[in-house]
Structure formats: C-alpha cells, structure tokens
Tab-separated table of C-alpha atoms and ligand atoms in Angstrom:
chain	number	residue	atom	x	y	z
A	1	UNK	CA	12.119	47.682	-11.275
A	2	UNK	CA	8.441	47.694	-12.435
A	3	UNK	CA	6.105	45.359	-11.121
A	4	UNK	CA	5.526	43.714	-14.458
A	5	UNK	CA	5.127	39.937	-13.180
A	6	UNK	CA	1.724	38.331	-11.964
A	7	UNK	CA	2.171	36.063	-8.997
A	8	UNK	CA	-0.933	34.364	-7.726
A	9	UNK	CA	0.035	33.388	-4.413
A	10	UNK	CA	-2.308	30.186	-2.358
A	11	UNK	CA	-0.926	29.801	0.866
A	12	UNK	CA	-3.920	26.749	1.269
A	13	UNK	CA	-4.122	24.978	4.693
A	14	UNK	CA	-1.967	23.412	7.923
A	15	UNK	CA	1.773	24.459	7.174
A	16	UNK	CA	0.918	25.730	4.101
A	17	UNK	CA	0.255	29.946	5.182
A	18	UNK	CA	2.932	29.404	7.692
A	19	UNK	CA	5.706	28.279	4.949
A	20	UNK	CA	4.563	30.800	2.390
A	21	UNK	CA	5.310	33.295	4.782
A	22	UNK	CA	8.750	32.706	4.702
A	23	UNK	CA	8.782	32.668	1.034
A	24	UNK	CA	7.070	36.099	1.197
A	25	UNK	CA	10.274	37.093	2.968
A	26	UNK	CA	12.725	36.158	0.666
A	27	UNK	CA	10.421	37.559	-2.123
A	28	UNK	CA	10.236	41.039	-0.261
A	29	UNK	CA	13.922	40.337	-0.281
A	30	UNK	CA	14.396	40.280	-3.774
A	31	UNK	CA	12.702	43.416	-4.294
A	32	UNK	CA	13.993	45.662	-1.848
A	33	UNK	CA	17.642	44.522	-3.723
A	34	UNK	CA	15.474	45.289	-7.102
A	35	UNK	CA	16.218	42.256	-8.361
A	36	UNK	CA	12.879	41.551	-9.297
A	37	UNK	CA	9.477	42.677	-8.278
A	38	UNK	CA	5.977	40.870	-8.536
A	39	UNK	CA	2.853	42.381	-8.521
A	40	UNK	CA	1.264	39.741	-5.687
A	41	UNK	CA	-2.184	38.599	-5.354
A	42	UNK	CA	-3.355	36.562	-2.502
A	43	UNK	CA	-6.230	33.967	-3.441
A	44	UNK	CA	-7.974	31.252	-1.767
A	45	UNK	CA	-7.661	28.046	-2.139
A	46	UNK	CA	-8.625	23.956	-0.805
A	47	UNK	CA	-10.002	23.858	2.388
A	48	UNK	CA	-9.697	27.913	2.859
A	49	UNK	CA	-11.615	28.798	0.266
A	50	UNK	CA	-14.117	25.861	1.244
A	51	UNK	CA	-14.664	27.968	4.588
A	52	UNK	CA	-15.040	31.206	2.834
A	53	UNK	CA	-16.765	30.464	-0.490
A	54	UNK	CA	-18.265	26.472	0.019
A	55	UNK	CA	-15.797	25.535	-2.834
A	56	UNK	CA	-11.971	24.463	-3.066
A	57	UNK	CA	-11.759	26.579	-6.137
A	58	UNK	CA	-13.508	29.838	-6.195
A	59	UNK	CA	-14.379	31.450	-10.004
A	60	UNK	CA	-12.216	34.647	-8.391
A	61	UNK	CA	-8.792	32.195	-7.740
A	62	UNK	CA	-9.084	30.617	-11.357
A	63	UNK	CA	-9.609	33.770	-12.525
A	64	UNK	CA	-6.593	35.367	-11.356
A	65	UNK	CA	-4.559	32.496	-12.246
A	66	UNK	CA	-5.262	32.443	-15.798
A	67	UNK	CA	-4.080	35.853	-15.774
A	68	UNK	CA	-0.920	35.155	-13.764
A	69	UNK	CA	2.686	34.502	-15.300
A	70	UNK	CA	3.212	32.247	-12.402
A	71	UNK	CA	1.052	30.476	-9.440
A	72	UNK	CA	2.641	29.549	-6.335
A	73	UNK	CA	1.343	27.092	-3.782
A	74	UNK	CA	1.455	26.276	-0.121
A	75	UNK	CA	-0.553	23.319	0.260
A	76	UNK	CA	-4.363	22.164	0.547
A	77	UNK	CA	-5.979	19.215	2.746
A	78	UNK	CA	-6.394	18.431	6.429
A	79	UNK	CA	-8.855	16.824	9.130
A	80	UNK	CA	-11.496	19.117	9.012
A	81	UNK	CA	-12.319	18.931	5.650
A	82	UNK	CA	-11.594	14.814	5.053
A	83	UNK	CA	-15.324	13.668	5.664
A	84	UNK	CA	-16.469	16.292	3.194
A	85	UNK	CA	-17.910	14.757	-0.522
A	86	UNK	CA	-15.183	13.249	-2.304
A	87	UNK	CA	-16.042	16.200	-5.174
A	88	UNK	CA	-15.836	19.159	-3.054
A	89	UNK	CA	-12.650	17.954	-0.792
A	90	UNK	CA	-10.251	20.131	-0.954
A	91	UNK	CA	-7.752	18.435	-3.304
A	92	UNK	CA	-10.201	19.230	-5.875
A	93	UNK	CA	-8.731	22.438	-6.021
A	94	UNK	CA	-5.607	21.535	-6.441
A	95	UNK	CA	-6.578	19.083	-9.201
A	96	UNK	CA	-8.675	21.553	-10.380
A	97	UNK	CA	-6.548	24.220	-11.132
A	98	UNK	CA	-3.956	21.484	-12.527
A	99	UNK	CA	-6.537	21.003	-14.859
A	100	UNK	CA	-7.777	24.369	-15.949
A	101	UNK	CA	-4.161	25.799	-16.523
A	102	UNK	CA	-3.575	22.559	-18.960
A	103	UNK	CA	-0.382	21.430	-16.457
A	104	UNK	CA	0.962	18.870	-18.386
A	105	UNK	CA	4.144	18.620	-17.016
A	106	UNK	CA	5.403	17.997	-14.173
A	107	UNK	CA	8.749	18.776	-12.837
A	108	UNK	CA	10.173	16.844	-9.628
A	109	UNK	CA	13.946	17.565	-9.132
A	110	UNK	CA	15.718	14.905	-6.682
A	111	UNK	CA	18.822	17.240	-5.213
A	112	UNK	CA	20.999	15.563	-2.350
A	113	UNK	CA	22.430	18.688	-0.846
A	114	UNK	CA	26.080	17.778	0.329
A	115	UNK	CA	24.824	18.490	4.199
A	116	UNK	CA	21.855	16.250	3.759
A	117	UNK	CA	23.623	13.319	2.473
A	118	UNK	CA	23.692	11.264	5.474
A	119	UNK	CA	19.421	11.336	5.783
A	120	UNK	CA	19.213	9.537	3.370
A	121	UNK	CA	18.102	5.839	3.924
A	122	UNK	CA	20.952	4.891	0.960
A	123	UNK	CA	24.545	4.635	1.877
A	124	UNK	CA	25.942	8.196	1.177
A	125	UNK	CA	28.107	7.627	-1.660
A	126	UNK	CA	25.147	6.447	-3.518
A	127	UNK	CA	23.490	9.889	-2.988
A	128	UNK	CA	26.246	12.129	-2.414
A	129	UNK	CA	26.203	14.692	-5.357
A	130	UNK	CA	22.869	13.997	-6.764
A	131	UNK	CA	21.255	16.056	-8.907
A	132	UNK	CA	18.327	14.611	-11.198
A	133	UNK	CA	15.386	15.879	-12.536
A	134	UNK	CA	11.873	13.995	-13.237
A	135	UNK	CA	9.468	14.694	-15.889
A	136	UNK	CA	6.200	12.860	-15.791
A	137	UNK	CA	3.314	13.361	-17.842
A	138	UNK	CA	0.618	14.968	-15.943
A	139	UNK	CA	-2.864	15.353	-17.751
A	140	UNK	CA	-2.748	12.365	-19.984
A	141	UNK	CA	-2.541	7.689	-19.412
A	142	UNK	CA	-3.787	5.624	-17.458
A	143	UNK	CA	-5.110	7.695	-15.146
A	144	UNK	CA	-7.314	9.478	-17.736
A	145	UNK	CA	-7.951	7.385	-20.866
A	146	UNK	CA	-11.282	5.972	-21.401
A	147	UNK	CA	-13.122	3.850	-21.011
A	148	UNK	CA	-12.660	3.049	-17.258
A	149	UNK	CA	-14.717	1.854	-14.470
A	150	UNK	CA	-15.821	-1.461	-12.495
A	151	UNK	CA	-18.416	-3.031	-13.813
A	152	UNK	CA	-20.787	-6.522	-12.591
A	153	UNK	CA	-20.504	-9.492	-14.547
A	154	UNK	CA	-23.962	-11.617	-15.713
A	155	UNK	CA	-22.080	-14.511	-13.550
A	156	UNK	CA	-21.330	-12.624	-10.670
A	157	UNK	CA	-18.303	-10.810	-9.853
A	158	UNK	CA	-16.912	-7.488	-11.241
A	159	UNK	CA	-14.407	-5.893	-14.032
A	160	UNK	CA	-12.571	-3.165	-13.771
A	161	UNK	CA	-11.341	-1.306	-16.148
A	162	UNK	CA	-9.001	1.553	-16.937
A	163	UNK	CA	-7.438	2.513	-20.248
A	164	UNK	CA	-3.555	3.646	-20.802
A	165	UNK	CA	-4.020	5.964	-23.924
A	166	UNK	CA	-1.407	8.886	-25.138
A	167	UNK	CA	-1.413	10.281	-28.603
A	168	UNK	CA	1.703	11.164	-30.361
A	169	UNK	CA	1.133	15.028	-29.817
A	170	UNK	CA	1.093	14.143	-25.592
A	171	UNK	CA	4.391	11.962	-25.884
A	172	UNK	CA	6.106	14.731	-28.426
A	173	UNK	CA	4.972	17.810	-25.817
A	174	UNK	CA	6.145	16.313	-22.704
A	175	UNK	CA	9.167	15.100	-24.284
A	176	UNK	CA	9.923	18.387	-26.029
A	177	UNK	CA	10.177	19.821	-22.441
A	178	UNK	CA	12.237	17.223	-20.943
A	179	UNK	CA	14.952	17.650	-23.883
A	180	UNK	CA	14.972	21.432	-23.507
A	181	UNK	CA	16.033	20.523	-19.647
A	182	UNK	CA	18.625	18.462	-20.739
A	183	UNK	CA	19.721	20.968	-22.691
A	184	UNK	CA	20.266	23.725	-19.887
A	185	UNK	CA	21.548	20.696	-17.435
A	186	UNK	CA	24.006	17.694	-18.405
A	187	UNK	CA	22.780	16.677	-21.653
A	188	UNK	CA	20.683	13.680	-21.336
A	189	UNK	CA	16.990	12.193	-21.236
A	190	UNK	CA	16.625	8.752	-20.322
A	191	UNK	CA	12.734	7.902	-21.378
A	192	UNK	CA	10.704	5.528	-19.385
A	193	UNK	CA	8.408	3.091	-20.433
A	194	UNK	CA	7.335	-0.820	-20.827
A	195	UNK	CA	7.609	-1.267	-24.390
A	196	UNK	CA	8.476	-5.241	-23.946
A	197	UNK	CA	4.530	-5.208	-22.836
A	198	UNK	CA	2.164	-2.083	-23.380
A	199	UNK	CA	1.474	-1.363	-27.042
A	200	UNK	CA	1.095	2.412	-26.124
A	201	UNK	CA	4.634	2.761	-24.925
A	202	UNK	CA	5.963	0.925	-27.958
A	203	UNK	CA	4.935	4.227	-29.343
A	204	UNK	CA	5.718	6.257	-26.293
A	205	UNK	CA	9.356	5.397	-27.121
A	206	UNK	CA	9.054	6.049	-31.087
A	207	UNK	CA	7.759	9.072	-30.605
A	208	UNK	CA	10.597	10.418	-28.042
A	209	UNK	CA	12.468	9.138	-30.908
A	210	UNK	CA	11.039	10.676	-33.406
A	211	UNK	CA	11.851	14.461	-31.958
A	212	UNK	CA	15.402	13.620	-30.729
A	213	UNK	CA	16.918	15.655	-33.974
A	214	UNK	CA	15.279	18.611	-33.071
A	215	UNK	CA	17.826	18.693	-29.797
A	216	UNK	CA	21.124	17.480	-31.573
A	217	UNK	CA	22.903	18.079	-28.369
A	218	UNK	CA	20.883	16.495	-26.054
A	219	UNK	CA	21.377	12.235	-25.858
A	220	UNK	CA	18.353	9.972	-25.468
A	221	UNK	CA	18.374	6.310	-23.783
A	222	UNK	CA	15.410	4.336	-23.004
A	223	UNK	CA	14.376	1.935	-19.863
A	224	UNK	CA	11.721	-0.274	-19.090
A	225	UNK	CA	10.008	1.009	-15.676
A	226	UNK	CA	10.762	-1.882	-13.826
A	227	UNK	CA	14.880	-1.477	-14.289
A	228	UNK	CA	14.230	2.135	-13.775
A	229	UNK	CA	12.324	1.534	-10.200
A	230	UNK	CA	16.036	-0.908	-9.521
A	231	UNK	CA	18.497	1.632	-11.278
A	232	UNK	CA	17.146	4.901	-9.171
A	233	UNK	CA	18.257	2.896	-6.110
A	234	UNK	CA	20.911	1.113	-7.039
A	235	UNK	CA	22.872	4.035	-9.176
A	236	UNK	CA	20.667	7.222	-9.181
A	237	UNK	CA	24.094	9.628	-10.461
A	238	UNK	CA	23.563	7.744	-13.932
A	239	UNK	CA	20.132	9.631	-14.581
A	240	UNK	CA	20.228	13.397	-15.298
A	241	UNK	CA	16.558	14.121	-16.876
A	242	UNK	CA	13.633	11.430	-16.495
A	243	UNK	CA	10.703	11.488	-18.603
A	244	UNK	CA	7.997	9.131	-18.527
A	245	UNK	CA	3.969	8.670	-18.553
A	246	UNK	CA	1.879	9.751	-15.965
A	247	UNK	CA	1.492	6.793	-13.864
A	248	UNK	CA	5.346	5.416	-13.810
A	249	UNK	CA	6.012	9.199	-13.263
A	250	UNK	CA	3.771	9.161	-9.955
A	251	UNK	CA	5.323	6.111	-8.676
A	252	UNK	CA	9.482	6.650	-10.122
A	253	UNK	CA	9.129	10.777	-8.264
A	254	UNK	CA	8.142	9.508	-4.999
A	255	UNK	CA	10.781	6.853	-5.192
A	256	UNK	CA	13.740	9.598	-6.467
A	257	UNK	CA	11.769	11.616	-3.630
A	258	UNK	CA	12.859	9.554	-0.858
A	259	UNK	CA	16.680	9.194	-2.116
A	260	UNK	CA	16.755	13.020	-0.841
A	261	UNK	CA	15.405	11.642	3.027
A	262	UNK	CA	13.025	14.341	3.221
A	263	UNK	CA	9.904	16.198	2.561
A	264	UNK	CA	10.465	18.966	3.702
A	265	UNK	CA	13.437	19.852	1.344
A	266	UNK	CA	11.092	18.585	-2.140
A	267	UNK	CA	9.871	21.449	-4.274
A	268	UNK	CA	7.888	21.092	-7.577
A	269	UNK	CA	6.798	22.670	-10.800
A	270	UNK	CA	3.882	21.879	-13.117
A	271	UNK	CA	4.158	23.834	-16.368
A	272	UNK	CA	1.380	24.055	-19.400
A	273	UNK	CA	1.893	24.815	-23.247
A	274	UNK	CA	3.945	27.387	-24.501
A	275	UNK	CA	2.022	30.144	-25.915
A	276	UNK	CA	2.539	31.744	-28.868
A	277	UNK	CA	4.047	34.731	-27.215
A	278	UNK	CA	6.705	32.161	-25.775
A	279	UNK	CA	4.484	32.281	-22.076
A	280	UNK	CA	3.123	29.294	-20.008
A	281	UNK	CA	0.883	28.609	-17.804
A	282	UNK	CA	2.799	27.611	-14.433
A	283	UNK	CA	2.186	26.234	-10.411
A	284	UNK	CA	4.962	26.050	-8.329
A	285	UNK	CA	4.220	24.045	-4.777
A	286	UNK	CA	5.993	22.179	-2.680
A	287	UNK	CA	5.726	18.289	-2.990
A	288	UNK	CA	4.387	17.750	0.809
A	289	UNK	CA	0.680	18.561	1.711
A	290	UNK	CA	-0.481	20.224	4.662
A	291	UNK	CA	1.361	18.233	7.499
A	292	UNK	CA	-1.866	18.730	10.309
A	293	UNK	CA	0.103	17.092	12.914
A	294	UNK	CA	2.102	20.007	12.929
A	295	UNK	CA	0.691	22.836	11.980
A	296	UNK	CA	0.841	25.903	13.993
A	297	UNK	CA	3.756	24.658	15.879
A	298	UNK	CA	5.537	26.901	13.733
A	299	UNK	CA	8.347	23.884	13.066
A	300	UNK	CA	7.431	23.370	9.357
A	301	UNK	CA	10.338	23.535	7.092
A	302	UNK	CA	10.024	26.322	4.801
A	303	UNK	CA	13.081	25.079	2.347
A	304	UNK	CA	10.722	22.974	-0.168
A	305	UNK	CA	8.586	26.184	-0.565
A	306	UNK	CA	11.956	28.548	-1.025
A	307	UNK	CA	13.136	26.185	-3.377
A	308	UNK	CA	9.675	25.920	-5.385
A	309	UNK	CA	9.874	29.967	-5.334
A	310	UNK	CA	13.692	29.461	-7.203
A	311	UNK	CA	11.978	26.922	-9.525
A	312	UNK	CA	9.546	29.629	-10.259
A	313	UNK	CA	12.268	32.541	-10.899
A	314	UNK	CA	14.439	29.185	-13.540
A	315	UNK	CA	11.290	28.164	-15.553
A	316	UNK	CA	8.980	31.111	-15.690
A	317	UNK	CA	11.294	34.101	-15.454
A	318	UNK	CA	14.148	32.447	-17.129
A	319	UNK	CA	16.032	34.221	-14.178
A	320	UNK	CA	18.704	31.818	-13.228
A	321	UNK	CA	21.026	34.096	-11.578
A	322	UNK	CA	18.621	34.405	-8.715
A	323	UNK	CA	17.448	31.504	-8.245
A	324	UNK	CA	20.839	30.412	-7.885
A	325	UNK	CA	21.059	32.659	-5.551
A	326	UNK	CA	18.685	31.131	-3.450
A	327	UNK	CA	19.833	27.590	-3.411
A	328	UNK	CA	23.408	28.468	-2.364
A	329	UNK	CA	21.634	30.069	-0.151
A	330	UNK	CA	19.827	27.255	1.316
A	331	UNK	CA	22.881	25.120	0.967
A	332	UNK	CA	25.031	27.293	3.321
A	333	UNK	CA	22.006	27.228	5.830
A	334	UNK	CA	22.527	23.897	5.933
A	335	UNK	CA	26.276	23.636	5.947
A	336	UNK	CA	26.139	26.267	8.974
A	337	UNK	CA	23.943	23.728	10.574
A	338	UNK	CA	20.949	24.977	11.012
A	339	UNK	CA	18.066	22.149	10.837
A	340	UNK	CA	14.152	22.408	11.023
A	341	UNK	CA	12.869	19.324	13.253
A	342	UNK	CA	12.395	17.164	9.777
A	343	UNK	CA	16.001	17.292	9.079
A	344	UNK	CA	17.450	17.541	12.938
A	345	UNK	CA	20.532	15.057	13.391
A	346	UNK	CA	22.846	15.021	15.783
A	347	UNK	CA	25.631	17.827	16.620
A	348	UNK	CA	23.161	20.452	14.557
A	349	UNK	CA	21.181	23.263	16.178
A	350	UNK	CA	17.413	22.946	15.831
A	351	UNK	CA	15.270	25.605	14.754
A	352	UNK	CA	11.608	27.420	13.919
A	353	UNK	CA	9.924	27.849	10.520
A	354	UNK	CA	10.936	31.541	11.366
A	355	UNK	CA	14.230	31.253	12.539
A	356	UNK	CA	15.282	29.134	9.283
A	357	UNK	CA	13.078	31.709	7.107
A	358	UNK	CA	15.528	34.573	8.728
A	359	UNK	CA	18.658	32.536	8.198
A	360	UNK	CA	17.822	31.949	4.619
A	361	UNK	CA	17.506	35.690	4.315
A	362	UNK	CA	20.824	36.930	6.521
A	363	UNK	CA	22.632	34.469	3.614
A	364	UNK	CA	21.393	36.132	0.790
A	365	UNK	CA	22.736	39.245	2.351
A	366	UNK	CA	25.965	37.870	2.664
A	367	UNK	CA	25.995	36.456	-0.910
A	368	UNK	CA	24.834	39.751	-1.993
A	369	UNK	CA	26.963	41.830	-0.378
B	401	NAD	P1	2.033	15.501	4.508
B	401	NAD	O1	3.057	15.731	3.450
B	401	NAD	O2	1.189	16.642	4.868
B	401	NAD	O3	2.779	14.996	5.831
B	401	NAD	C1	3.507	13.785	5.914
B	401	NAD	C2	4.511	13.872	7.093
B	401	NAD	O4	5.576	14.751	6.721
B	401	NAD	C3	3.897	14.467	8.357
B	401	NAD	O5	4.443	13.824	9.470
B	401	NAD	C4	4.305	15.914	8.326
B	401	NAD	O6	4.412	16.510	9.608
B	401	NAD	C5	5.655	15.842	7.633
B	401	NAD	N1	5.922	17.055	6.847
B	401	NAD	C6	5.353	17.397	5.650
B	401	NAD	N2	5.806	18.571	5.242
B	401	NAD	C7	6.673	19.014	6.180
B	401	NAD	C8	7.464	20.185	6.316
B	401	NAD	N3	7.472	21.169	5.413
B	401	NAD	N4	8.224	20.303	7.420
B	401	NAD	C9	8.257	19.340	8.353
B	401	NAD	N5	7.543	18.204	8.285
B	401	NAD	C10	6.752	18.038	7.196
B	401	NAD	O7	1.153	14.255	4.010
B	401	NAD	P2	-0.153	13.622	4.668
B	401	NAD	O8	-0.051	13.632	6.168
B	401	NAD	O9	-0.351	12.341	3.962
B	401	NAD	O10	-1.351	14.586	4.246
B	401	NAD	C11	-1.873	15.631	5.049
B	401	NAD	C12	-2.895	16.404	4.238
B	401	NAD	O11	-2.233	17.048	3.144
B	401	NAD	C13	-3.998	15.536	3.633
B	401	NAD	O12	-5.202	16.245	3.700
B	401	NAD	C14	-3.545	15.361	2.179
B	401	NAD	O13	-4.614	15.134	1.311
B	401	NAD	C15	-2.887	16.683	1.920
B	401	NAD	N6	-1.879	16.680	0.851
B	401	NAD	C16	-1.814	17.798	0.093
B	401	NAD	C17	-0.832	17.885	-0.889
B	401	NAD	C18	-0.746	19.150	-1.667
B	401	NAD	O14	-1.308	20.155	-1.272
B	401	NAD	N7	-0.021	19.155	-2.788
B	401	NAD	C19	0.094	16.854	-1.063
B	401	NAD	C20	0.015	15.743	-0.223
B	401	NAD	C21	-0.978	15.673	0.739
C-alpha cells in the first residue's frame, strides 16, 4: 500500500519516547501486514525541543503538522524544565499546537475493559461494561472569554474576573461532532450544562437543540453539571456520548477518567474543523503526562498510547476494522494477564513497557492469522 498518510509523530519527554516506541511497533506492524502505511515524520516537541531549539514549539514541528493528516503525541513536561518562564515551559507546546491546529474538540473515551473492572475504586457492577465517550469543548468558555483578570479595588482588595462566553457557531460545531459519535455508537448525546444559572448555557442547550434534526437518529437529553458530576458515579452505563463546555468538560473527563482506575490505560483525541475536502486537523496523545518518577525504568504502560494510535486509525482514517483490531488486542493482553506495574493486582504476571509492547504485537498475529 502507498504511503499516502502524514503522521507527525512527538514522542516529547519522561515516558513519553519510551511509550511511542511501542506504538512504533504496532505501527511497523500494520504495515508489514499492508494494512496501512504512514509516511512518518519525527518532530520535536515540549521540553525536547526546548533543549534543541530554546522553544517548546519549533516553526519546523508546526510546520509539519499543518501538513499532517494526523499528529500523534507522547507527552511533554518534567523537572528539568518546571522553573523555566511560565511562557516558554514546555506545556506551551502542547497548548500551542492545540491552538494552531484549531482543536476544538476534544475526545475522552471512559472504557472499563472486562479485566480491569476490579481497579476501579467503584464497586464492579457499577463499571463493569462501560463504554462512554466525552466531548468537551476545547478552544472556547470560561477559560478563554474576555474580559478576565484580577484587578485592585480603590478600597483595597482585588476582583477577579473571568468571562464564560460561546457563540452559537462554537455550541453548533462541537455538538455537530458529538451527534455524529452517537451516530456510529449507541445513539445518544446527553448535553451538559447549568442552564438553571448561567445565561450562556441557557443557550448552550438551545442551540444543541436547535441541530438535533439534522441527526434524526441520534436522541438528545440534557443535565445540569452538578447531577452529571453525581450521575457519572452513581450510574455511569446510562451515558453513551457527553458533550459539554470547556470547563465542565475538564472537570466531568477526569472524573469519567478515574471510573476506568487508571492512567495508564486513558487515550485521547483532539480534532479541528472539517475541511472542505472532508479532512481535519487531528492530535492523538495519551491523557497522562510525562510520569518523571518513572521514566527510564522502562515500566511505563504503553496501552493509553496504543489505544490513542486506534483512535487515530477510527477518527482520521475512518479505518475501524483496524483499530478494532487493536483493542481486542489489548483486551486479550489483559485477559491473558499480563499487567504493567500501574495495573499489577494480585495472581497477574508483571511486566516491562517492552514486554507488554511485544505481547500486544504476538496478539495481533494471532487475530490476524
Ligand atoms: P503524570 O500523568 O505524568 O503522572 C501521574 C502518576 O501516574 C505518576 O505516578 C506516574 O508515574 C503515573 N503514570 C502516568 N502515566 C503512566 C503510564 N503510562 N504508566 C504507568 N504509570 C503512569 O502527571 P504529573 O506527575 O502530574 O505530571 C508530570 C509532568 O507531566 C508534568 O511536567 C506535567 O506538566 C506533565 N503533564 C503533561 C501532560 C501531557 O503531555 N499531555 C499531561 C499531564 C501532565
């Protein structure tokens, strides 16, 4: 097959080179079988490119990213780099590139595989099974609107200010994505907001209404934020897609985040606007950062970054057959027994970065064969 697809690959810092590495495996995988074959480019990124260039994100990276079908991410940050200027840190990369691609939305999938369920910190028959999928708004709210700031007062003391602003073209795009989920998953969008208090997501909510007809097969529901944050712990099975505004996204995907019990097993997807040639602009990266404490002890799990490479095959190669592929993949890893440290209980055999990397990669053979 020809190498027709651009991956920009950022391994970043800490666990970040040593994960992608095993994602280069399963990727080399793929195209030995022909499934599918990228045409790779290795950039710099965070506190690597810091080292090399003085910045988090060289001209060269964006460059290469703008003219990628699909960016995928290790992860940036660490020690050596945390008493730089707050501007030049190496997050700013990340945010940076977030930024310059126009990622809008942001895709955080909560999946309890079966072997898993008992690491969670909720009983297992809450978890058991789960399989839900949020949306939140990435580029626009609170954590952008204007004006903002703090601010002293004639009579002493300060005000702080920050603005939650969306316009109906923000709330329309991000919903537009979460329905066309729904659509390829169980059927349903359950919309977040606080519209019994915040003006702006009295609209939020007309507006999701306003495009539900476009998706005649998809149902929408609405929640205030605060019965969401109580729902996703109490019943998380009732949700199947979860859209909502950037900051209730931030807070309700950690949350759904944690009904999994572990990092190491979270991957993630930021997508921008379709173009008119039916492309976007997409970063795939796992959801934890660069885990210093144990890099180089070659014990990272790699599964968050596997599963952020099958996110990347689903949502920018439409190529679901292989990217299911991988997650049965990972699941029968798992139901073998196999465990990185992260994951280790009892009665299961503990292994490297490598060793689970390998595994991942004997399985496909067998599901291939
Ligand atoms: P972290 O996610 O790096 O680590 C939190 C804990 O989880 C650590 O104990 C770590 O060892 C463990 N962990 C994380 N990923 C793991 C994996 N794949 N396998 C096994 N264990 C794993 O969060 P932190 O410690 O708060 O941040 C460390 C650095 O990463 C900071 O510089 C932070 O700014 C950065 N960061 C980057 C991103 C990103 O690149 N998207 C996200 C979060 C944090």
């Amino acid at each position: 097959m020809a190498a027709n697809k651009k991956l920009l690959f950022l391994p970043g810092d800490g666990i970040g080179p040593e994960v992608m590495t095993e994602v280069r495996r399963v990727i080399d995988w793929m195209d030995h079988r022909r499934t599918v074959s990228f045409d790779i480019t290795e950039g710099l990124i965070g506190g690597a490119a810091i080292d090399a260039t003085g910045g988090p994100l060289p001209d060269d990276t964006l460059d290469v990213a703008i003219n990628s079908d699909a960016v995928l991410m290790g992860a940036v940050g660490g020690p050596k780099w945390e008493t730089m200027p707050f501007e030049v840190q190496p997050e700013r990369g990340l945010l940076g590139i977030r930024r310059e691609l126009g990622l809008f939305a942001n895709l955080r999938p909560a999946l309890v595989f079966d072997a898993l369920a008992s690491a969670s910190t909720l009983k297992e028959e809450v978890v058991s099974g789960l399989d839900i999928m949020i949306v939140r708004e990435l580029t626009g709210g609170i954590y952008f609107g204007e004006p903002r700031g703090v601010e002293d007062l004639p009579g002493g003391g300060r005000k702080g200010v920050n603005t939650l602003t969306y316009t109906t073209a923000e709330v329309q795009r991000i919903g537009r994505v979460a329905f066309d989920l729904a659509q390829k998953r169980n059927g349903r969008v359950c919309s977040i907001d606080k519209a019994n208090v915040l003006e702006t997501t009295v609209m939020w909510r007309e507006d999701m209404e306003s495009i539900k007809g476009e998706f005649p097969d998809v149902e929408l529901s609405h929640m205030y934020v605060d019965n969401a944050a109580m729902q996703l712990v109490r019943n998380p099975k009732q949700f199947d897609v979860v859209v909502t505004t950037n900051m209730f996204g931030d807070i309700l995907s950690d949350c759904a985040a944690m009904l999994t019990g572990s990092l190491g097993m979270l991957p993630s997807a930021s997508l921008g606007e379709l173009d008119e040639s039916g492309r976007r602009a997409a970063l795939y990266e796992p959801v934890h950062g660069s885990a210093p404490d144990i890099t180089g002890e070659g014990i990272a799990n790699p599964l968050a970054t596997i599963l952020s490479y099958s996110m990347l095959l689903r949502y920018s190669f439409d190529m679901s057959e292989d990217a299911d592929l991988i997650d049965q993949a990972v699941c029968n890893v798992l139901d073998g027994g196999l465990r990185t440290a992260d994951i280790m209980e009892r009665g299961k055999v503990r292994v490297s970065t490598e060793t689970m990397g390998k595994a991942i990669i004997k399985e496909l053979d067998k599901l291939a064969a």
